[in-house]
Amino acid sequence: MEDLILRADNVSYAYEDSEGMAVRGVTLGFRAGEMTAVLGHNGSGKSTLAKLLNGLYIPTEGHVTVCGMDTQEDEHTWDIRRSAGMVFQNPDNQLVASIVRDDVAFGLENIGVPSAQMPARIETALRQVDMLSFIDRAPHTLSGGQKQRIAIAGILAMQPKALILDESTAMLDPRGRRGLMRVCKELHTQGMTIVMITHFMEEAAETDRIIVLEKGLCVLDGSPKEVLTQDEKLRTLNLAIPFATKISRMLQDRGLPVSTHINTETLKEELCRLHSNR
């Protein structure tokens, strides 16, 4: 259990104006270097879980630990926020400065990084998200996808152990979503622990693990192949199956000897092989 960066032990959470629990008795662990997607329809508890994992919310019951620090212990608050950075759905709510350079510096100033160390950390973070050439631009002139990259850079500059994205691609167009996913996959390759709250199945298919929430409960937890091929179960949860899986099933019903795919690229590769062998 030592390699768990984030951990929830029998965690429940209730909003003050609600009679029920938004999250109910959830026990989960997130390993170092793991990329996890959390799925669920609106109201399933996935955004609440994200805020619990970052320490923005404190459990009504149970405990959340971030790098071994309990979120209920006030003395760890800043270290927890620095260790598990959060990127929200709307980047305009996260960008605070008039110049990109200053925006990325904002978090560093809050955690007391010496000014002499800031330029190198800012440039490194912007380079990681492929936005270094925008360092002197005004954030309001950037596209939605570019703003999200700047928001991520602001978190990366603080050198977190985990990155939590709360539906960060929801407001982006397909091009912006692909660009942000590319950044996340590159960070994952470098060893970053990533928890991605999403409702896009194609994004979930590119992770190491998928968790599905329903009415605040964890109802599915496994590899993308294990979870996204459970057609009937996903339908009962009001979740769609990936496009590649849908096409795979249609081809199978018509007698074509294709495997069940969750990724369009692997499906295309198999179809090309079948065609070339005819």
Short mmCIF file of N, CA, C and O in Angstrom, two decimals, residues 35 128-131 149 152 156 163 177-190 194:
data_model
loop_
_atom_site.label_atom_id
_atom_site.label_comp_id
_atom_site.label_asym_id
_atom_site.label_seq_id
_atom_site.Cartn_x
_atom_site.Cartn_y
_atom_site.Cartn_z
N MET A 35 -2.85 6.23 -14.38
CA MET A 35 -3.79 7.17 -15.02
C MET A 35 -5.17 6.54 -14.95
O MET A 35 -5.42 5.49 -15.54
N GLN A 128 6.37 21.64 -20.59
CA GLN A 128 5.71 20.34 -20.44
C GLN A 128 4.36 20.31 -21.13
O GLN A 128 3.93 19.25 -21.60
N VAL A 129 3.68 21.45 -21.19
CA VAL A 129 2.36 21.49 -21.83
C VAL A 129 2.43 22.14 -23.21
O VAL A 129 1.41 22.48 -23.81
N ASP A 130 3.66 22.31 -23.73
CA ASP A 130 3.89 22.86 -25.07
C ASP A 130 3.31 24.27 -25.22
O ASP A 130 2.71 24.61 -26.23
N MET A 131 3.52 25.10 -24.19
CA MET A 131 3.00 26.47 -24.23
C MET A 131 4.07 27.50 -23.90
O MET A 131 3.74 28.66 -23.60
N ARG A 149 -4.27 24.31 -20.80
CA ARG A 149 -2.85 23.95 -20.69
C ARG A 149 -2.12 24.89 -19.72
O ARG A 149 -1.25 24.46 -18.96
N ILE A 152 -2.99 23.86 -16.28
CA ILE A 152 -2.20 22.69 -15.90
C ILE A 152 -0.76 23.09 -15.58
O ILE A 152 -0.17 22.60 -14.61
N LEU A 156 1.59 22.21 -12.46
CA LEU A 156 2.85 21.48 -12.64
C LEU A 156 4.03 22.24 -12.06
O LEU A 156 4.99 21.62 -11.57
N LEU A 163 -2.19 14.75 -10.43
CA LEU A 163 -2.96 15.77 -11.15
C LEU A 163 -4.39 15.27 -11.26
O LEU A 163 -4.64 14.17 -11.76
N ARG A 177 -9.85 18.93 -26.98
CA ARG A 177 -9.84 17.72 -26.15
C ARG A 177 -8.67 16.82 -26.52
O ARG A 177 -7.99 16.27 -25.65
N ARG A 178 -8.44 16.67 -27.83
CA ARG A 178 -7.30 15.82 -28.26
C ARG A 178 -5.99 16.40 -27.77
O ARG A 178 -5.10 15.66 -27.33
N GLY A 179 -5.84 17.72 -27.86
CA GLY A 179 -4.60 18.35 -27.41
C GLY A 179 -4.37 18.17 -25.93
O GLY A 179 -3.26 17.88 -25.49
N LEU A 180 -5.43 18.32 -25.14
CA LEU A 180 -5.30 18.17 -23.69
C LEU A 180 -5.02 16.72 -23.31
O LEU A 180 -4.21 16.44 -22.42
N MET A 181 -5.67 15.79 -24.02
CA MET A 181 -5.40 14.37 -23.77
C MET A 181 -3.96 14.02 -24.10
O MET A 181 -3.31 13.23 -23.40
N ARG A 182 -3.43 14.61 -25.16
CA ARG A 182 -2.04 14.36 -25.53
C ARG A 182 -1.10 14.82 -24.42
O ARG A 182 -0.14 14.12 -24.07
N VAL A 183 -1.39 15.98 -23.85
CA VAL A 183 -0.58 16.49 -22.74
C VAL A 183 -0.66 15.54 -21.55
O VAL A 183 0.35 15.19 -20.93
N CYS A 184 -1.88 15.10 -21.22
CA CYS A 184 -2.06 14.20 -20.07
C CYS A 184 -1.31 12.88 -20.27
O CYS A 184 -0.69 12.36 -19.33
N LYS A 185 -1.35 12.35 -21.48
CA LYS A 185 -0.66 11.09 -21.75
C LYS A 185 0.85 11.26 -21.67
O LYS A 185 1.55 10.36 -21.20
N GLU A 186 1.34 12.41 -22.09
CA GLU A 186 2.78 12.66 -21.99
C GLU A 186 3.20 12.78 -20.53
O GLU A 186 4.24 12.25 -20.12
N LEU A 187 2.39 13.47 -19.72
CA LEU A 187 2.68 13.58 -18.29
C LEU A 187 2.63 12.21 -17.62
O LEU A 187 3.45 11.88 -16.76
N HIS A 188 1.67 11.40 -18.03
CA HIS A 188 1.55 10.04 -17.51
C HIS A 188 2.79 9.22 -17.86
O HIS A 188 3.31 8.48 -17.01
N THR A 189 3.27 9.36 -19.09
CA THR A 189 4.48 8.66 -19.52
C THR A 189 5.68 9.05 -18.65
O THR A 189 6.56 8.24 -18.38
N GLN A 190 5.68 10.31 -18.20
CA GLN A 190 6.77 10.81 -17.35
C GLN A 190 6.61 10.38 -15.89
O GLN A 190 7.46 10.69 -15.06
N ILE A 194 -2.43 10.53 -12.52
CA ILE A 194 -3.51 11.35 -13.07
C ILE A 194 -4.86 10.72 -12.78
O ILE A 194 -5.05 9.52 -13.02
#
